Every structure is written in C-alpha cells, then in structure tokens.
Amino acid sequence: MKNQLNLLLIFCVAILFFSCENKAPATPKDLLKENLIPKPVSVNGTGSSFAITSATEIFINGDSEELKRVGEIFANELKPATGFDFPIKNTDAAPATGNFYFTLIKNDKLGNEGYQLTITEDLVQLEANQPAGIFRGIQTIKQLLPPSIAKNTAQSGPWEIASGSITDYPNYEYRGAMLDVSRHFFGVEDVKKYIDYIASYKMNVLHLHLTDDQGWRIEIKKWPNLTTMGGTTEVGGTKGGFFTQEDYKEIVSYAMERHIMIVPEIDMPGHTNAALASYAQLNCDGKARDLYTGIEVGFSTFCTRRELTYEFIDDVIRELVAMTPGPYIHIGGDESHETREDDYIYFISRVQEIVAKHGKQVMGWDDIVAGELKSNAVAQHWAKEENAKTAVDKNLKVVMSPAKKAYLDMKYDSTSTLGLHWAGYIEIDTGYDWDPANYIDGVGKENILGVECPLWTETVTNMDELEYMVFPRLLGYAEIGWSPDSGKKWDEYKIRLGKQKPRFEAMDLNYYASKLVPWSE
Ligand code: TNX
C-alpha cells in the first residue's frame, strides 16, 4: 500500500514536471503598474505573470471567420520580435496551460467593442461579445508585453505579461482619425500603416479626405479625368497620385479586418478645383480651371443649379457606395465661400437625397447645418460653435473635432517647422486636456457620437512628417474617445505617455518629444 502511494506520488510529480517543461519561469509583475493608453475601465492585479514561449498557441472558441482573422493578425504581429509561430487552433473548451484563449460570450456591459481579459500564470483569456472586442483587447495585450515586441527583427524576450484582469469598453462609439490624402497623396501602404497606428490605440474610424482643390484621389470609372488629370498634382507642385478602385477596396478590407470603418469624403460644393480642372462642364462658365497646388481655401465651387452637376455626383456616390460597407458618406460642405447661400442650401439637399437614395447617411463639416438635413445626418464640429448648437437644435448627432484642440496639423508651438497655426498651437497637454461633452454649452454627451482628430496635409509630405505631427497627440485623442470621463488627469496621463518612449523607439517612430512629458529613460 505504501509503495503504491509512493508510486502515485512520483507519477504526479512527473506529470507536473513534464507539463511545465515548456514554460519559462515568469517574473512576478504588477498589472496595476502597467501604463496602458487608452486607460482601461478597470484593472485588477494578482501579482504573478504569464510567459509566452515557443510552444504558445492561440485557441479560438467557435468557428467565426472574423475571430480567426483577428487571431491571425495578432500572430503575425507577434512573430517578428518573438520568432515564434503561434498556430491558430479551434477549441470548445479552455486549452492547456501556456496558451492564449479567445472566446465569444454574451455580456451586455461590454457592448460591441468591450472585452474582458483574464491573465493567470497558465492562460491569457480574452472574452468579448464580438470579434471587434477581441481585437481591441489584443491591443491591450500588446501593450502589456515588453516594448521590444514592436520590433520587426527577433528579440530575446522574455515575453511576460502581468497577471490579473481587465474589464474594458469604450466611452464613445465613434473614435476617429482623418487623413487628408488630397493636399499630399499617401499611397496604400502608408494608409495601411496609419490604420495600424490608430488600431493600436483602439480607434475605430478612419475618415479619408479623398478630394480637394489640389487633387482628386479616388478613381471614378465613369469620370476618368478626375484622377488621370485631377489626381496628378499635389501641394507644392510635386506629383500626386490616386487610388484605383482596387487599391481603395484593399484599404477598406484591411481596415475592416481590424474593425475600423472607413468614412470616405468627397468635399463639395467648395474645395472642388481638381474636379473643375478635370471637366469643364462642371463649371458654370463652362471653362476648365487650371490645376491648383497652393494652399488657399474657399475659391472653388460646383455649378449648383445645373442638373449635370447632380448626374455627376450621383455617379461618384454610386461608385463610392459600392466600395463602402460603413453607413456614412462624408460630403464635406466646408468653406464654400464661392457658393451663394441659397445655392449652398439647395445643393446640400440635393446631395443628401443622392446619398439617401444609395442607402447611406450624410456626414459633413458643421457648415452643413445651414441646410435642411435628415435626422440621421451627422455634423462634424470643427470651427463654429453656433453650428454645433444648431446641429443639436436640429436633433443631429455631432462628431467633435474642434480645430483648437483636435487638429493634428496645428503646430505644437512657435518653434514647430511643420504644421499650420490658424487655430492656435496644440501642445500635448492642450490636445489631451479637454472634454468633448463639456466643450460647447448645449452640446452634451447625449448629442455626441464621438471624437475625431483630423490631419490636414498642406505641410505634411511623407510618413516621417506625418508621424511627427501625429505622435504623440494621437494617443490623447484615442484616450478621450475610449476611456471613462472620470479619472482623466493630465498629470497622471503625462506619466503614462512618457512611459511609451521605448515603445515609440521600438516602432522606429519619428515622434515629437515634448518637454511637457517626463519621457522614461
Ligand atoms: C480648414 S477644417 C479646412 C481644411 C484645411 C484646414 C487646415 C476644414 C473643414 N477645412 O480645408 O486643410 O483648415 O488646418
């Protein structure tokens, strides 16, 4: 009997020994000390850690293709730095120790994008109602790993994650960034990189400003000169470019896999010189305009009382809608100084009917509130507070992008060489320290769909310059959009931001090292 007991003991010890064989000993860590941006809703630490090893696999519960894709994207992001393969496997039950476990659940509190992350020494379990929530949670896991996870060559690790649990969900439904590809063109690879940047901070909208005076960037098959002619230039006279419809679809599906909606903008009736240069008949005087490479605004307009204009717009919107899974078509509408007011109002109504006919909702810069709008239209506040209030009076939802706070193209301070400053300087604290729901009297949280930070590119010509204007301000807007209202304090945020330095460096980012931030060494 005693021998039998001894044998049993040896057997158990052996099993324990072999089952631990693949696990590197993990150093205890404190989840509460991690510096996450955006800050999660709630965090609990349990004082140990999980370690990724070469044997770690990603287990997916259920056969959702979207969820599988999310797992693959995660695996592909972890591969370069770890050198590990991370096979994706289906399962119905919790896997063995040492693995990731992604599972879809039902939990009303988490909504469409929330997630519940539970990390023990044995398992990293991520639960959400939707694959989108799993994707957002993965961004948290990446930030819990050492900064060197962001490198694209093999690093030594160890790849440890502090144990504990995080419950997290967004404050606003719309958390966007805008990229102006008209003033300077940015190609498919650049846009994908930008999508990766915004995805890392749990944003869910990329608004693409596709047309302006200086360039038309989206192929419209029925009106080919828009791009073959109107797409050739950009600010400063350098060569422009455009997205073929295939390019554009590639961007849309890349974004969709990352649970990011593309909001395409065709800015009109002003900001249309590139179209007016491509087709003479769009001008009231029937004369084609010259291509434009300066940075003035407000000098161009479509011919608003001519039927052909609306036939043209119908073609453009139809082709665009065919490539747009999201609900919004952004019709611009800003700074139409050359359009008479009654013509402007008439134009907005006509275009709105076209957008509705093709099954989409209008989004526009806050200037559009001058028109008669359907109740599902969204006004993007950028300049005039009265316009945001009018939007609320008309019962419309507002996206908050006040230029003084949220414009990524504003200079940081008087020494910035890139950027404009018509709306002021936006240092990191100015960009972070405002509350969209307490910004304009009468425009409260219930009126606000979300927040967006636009990057206009009059002065931004390449990815290096883009990064400099975007980092680190982008993280602040991401936090404003995602994190709970309570607990947003610049003095606390700046410390978390400073801790991002090694991560920015691992990402090889050209960021603005503001003196206001205590960058970690
Ligand atoms: C105003 S914001 C504009 C853009 C410029 C931007 C530069 C808005 C709706 N219109 O056309 O690019 O300022 O900051």
PDB file of N, CA and C in Angstrom, residues 22 28 40 48 50 61 84 92 126 139 144 207 220 228-229 235 245 300 334 345 465 470 474 507 509:
ATOM      1  N   ASN A  22       7.553  23.304 -20.958  1.00  0.00           N
ATOM      2  CA  ASN A  22       7.613  24.334 -21.986  1.00  0.00           C
ATOM      3  C   ASN A  22       7.594  25.752 -21.439  1.00  0.00           C
ATOM      4  N   PRO A  28       7.285  37.649 -11.390  1.00  0.00           N
ATOM      5  CA  PRO A  28       6.034  38.274 -10.945  1.00  0.00           C
ATOM      6  C   PRO A  28       5.972  39.736 -11.388  1.00  0.00           C
ATOM      7  N   PRO A  40      -7.776  51.665 -19.334  1.00  0.00           N
ATOM      8  CA  PRO A  40      -8.957  50.797 -19.280  1.00  0.00           C
ATOM      9  C   PRO A  40      -9.961  51.220 -18.203  1.00  0.00           C
ATOM     10  N   SER A  48       1.353  37.915 -10.271  1.00  0.00           N
ATOM     11  CA  SER A  48       2.261  36.955 -10.903  1.00  0.00           C
ATOM     12  C   SER A  48       2.299  37.278 -12.395  1.00  0.00           C
ATOM     13  N   PHE A  50       2.252  35.663 -16.748  1.00  0.00           N
ATOM     14  CA  PHE A  50       2.160  34.648 -17.790  1.00  0.00           C
ATOM     15  C   PHE A  50       3.357  34.859 -18.704  1.00  0.00           C
ATOM     16  N   ASN A  61     -12.369  29.929 -29.652  1.00  0.00           N
ATOM     17  CA  ASN A  61     -13.590  29.174 -29.369  1.00  0.00           C
ATOM     18  C   ASN A  61     -14.670  29.555 -30.377  1.00  0.00           C
ATOM     19  N   PHE A  84       8.433  33.289 -32.817  1.00  0.00           N
ATOM     20  CA  PHE A  84       7.561  32.120 -32.627  1.00  0.00           C
ATOM     21  C   PHE A  84       6.436  32.126 -33.662  1.00  0.00           C
ATOM     22  N   ASP A  92     -13.381  23.934 -28.150  1.00  0.00           N
ATOM     23  CA  ASP A  92     -14.676  24.164 -27.497  1.00  0.00           C
ATOM     24  C   ASP A  92     -14.510  24.439 -26.016  1.00  0.00           C
ATOM     25  N   LEU A 126      -9.220  35.946 -23.301  1.00  0.00           N
ATOM     26  CA  LEU A 126      -9.835  37.188 -23.770  1.00  0.00           C
ATOM     27  C   LEU A 126     -11.251  36.863 -24.200  1.00  0.00           C
ATOM     28  N   GLN A 139      -5.022  44.670 -28.449  1.00  0.00           N
ATOM     29  CA  GLN A 139      -4.175  45.876 -28.390  1.00  0.00           C
ATOM     30  C   GLN A 139      -3.671  46.087 -26.962  1.00  0.00           C
ATOM     31  N   LEU A 144       0.910  45.241 -22.932  1.00  0.00           N
ATOM     32  CA  LEU A 144       1.379  44.625 -21.679  1.00  0.00           C
ATOM     33  C   LEU A 144       2.682  43.850 -21.899  1.00  0.00           C
ATOM     34  N   HIS A 207     -11.340  58.350 -41.381  1.00  0.00           N
ATOM     35  CA  HIS A 207     -12.027  59.233 -42.331  1.00  0.00           C
ATOM     36  C   HIS A 207     -10.974  59.626 -43.368  1.00  0.00           C
ATOM     37  N   ILE A 220     -13.006  57.133 -60.349  1.00  0.00           N
ATOM     38  CA  ILE A 220     -14.433  57.012 -60.655  1.00  0.00           C
ATOM     39  C   ILE A 220     -14.497  56.614 -62.128  1.00  0.00           C
ATOM     40  N   THR A 228      -7.025  60.843 -63.777  1.00  0.00           N
ATOM     41  CA  THR A 228      -5.916  60.892 -64.746  1.00  0.00           C
ATOM     42  C   THR A 228      -5.425  62.328 -64.898  1.00  0.00           C
ATOM     43  N   MET A 229      -6.319  63.281 -64.664  1.00  0.00           N
ATOM     44  CA  MET A 229      -5.909  64.682 -64.709  1.00  0.00           C
ATOM     45  C   MET A 229      -5.907  65.265 -63.282  1.00  0.00           C
ATOM     46  N   VAL A 235      -0.025  69.679 -53.336  1.00  0.00           N
ATOM     47  CA  VAL A 235       0.514  70.952 -52.856  1.00  0.00           C
ATOM     48  C   VAL A 235       2.023  71.020 -53.131  1.00  0.00           C
ATOM     49  N   GLN A 245      -9.808  51.775 -57.901  1.00  0.00           N
ATOM     50  CA  GLN A 245     -10.862  51.184 -57.071  1.00  0.00           C
ATOM     51  C   GLN A 245     -10.350  49.922 -56.386  1.00  0.00           C
ATOM     52  N   SER A 300     -13.302  77.744 -54.875  1.00  0.00           N
ATOM     53  CA  SER A 300     -13.901  76.923 -55.931  1.00  0.00           C
ATOM     54  C   SER A 300     -15.338  76.553 -55.585  1.00  0.00           C
ATOM     55  N   ASP A 334     -17.590  72.260 -46.261  1.00  0.00           N
ATOM     56  CA  ASP A 334     -16.933  73.369 -45.546  1.00  0.00           C
ATOM     57  C   ASP A 334     -16.474  74.460 -46.506  1.00  0.00           C
ATOM     58  N   ILE A 345     -27.612  75.822 -49.768  1.00  0.00           N
ATOM     59  CA  ILE A 345     -28.691  75.089 -49.097  1.00  0.00           C
ATOM     60  C   ILE A 345     -29.358  74.117 -50.079  1.00  0.00           C
ATOM     61  N   GLU A 465       7.126  62.929 -41.641  1.00  0.00           N
ATOM     62  CA  GLU A 465       6.491  64.179 -41.198  1.00  0.00           C
ATOM     63  C   GLU A 465       5.129  63.890 -40.578  1.00  0.00           C
ATOM     64  N   VAL A 470       1.584  63.426 -35.689  1.00  0.00           N
ATOM     65  CA  VAL A 470       0.588  62.529 -35.107  1.00  0.00           C
ATOM     66  C   VAL A 470       1.014  62.015 -33.723  1.00  0.00           C
ATOM     67  N   LEU A 474      -1.926  61.723 -31.071  1.00  0.00           N
ATOM     68  CA  LEU A 474      -2.959  60.727 -31.383  1.00  0.00           C
ATOM     69  C   LEU A 474      -3.413  59.936 -30.158  1.00  0.00           C
ATOM     70  N   MET A 507       9.171  51.041 -32.334  1.00  0.00           N
ATOM     71  CA  MET A 507       8.387  51.189 -33.563  1.00  0.00           C
ATOM     72  C   MET A 507       9.104  52.063 -34.582  1.00  0.00           C
ATOM     73  N   LEU A 509       9.482  55.272 -34.550  1.00  0.00           N
ATOM     74  CA  LEU A 509       8.622  56.413 -34.852  1.00  0.00           C
ATOM     75  C   LEU A 509       9.377  57.721 -34.750  1.00  0.00           C
TER      76      LEU A 509
END
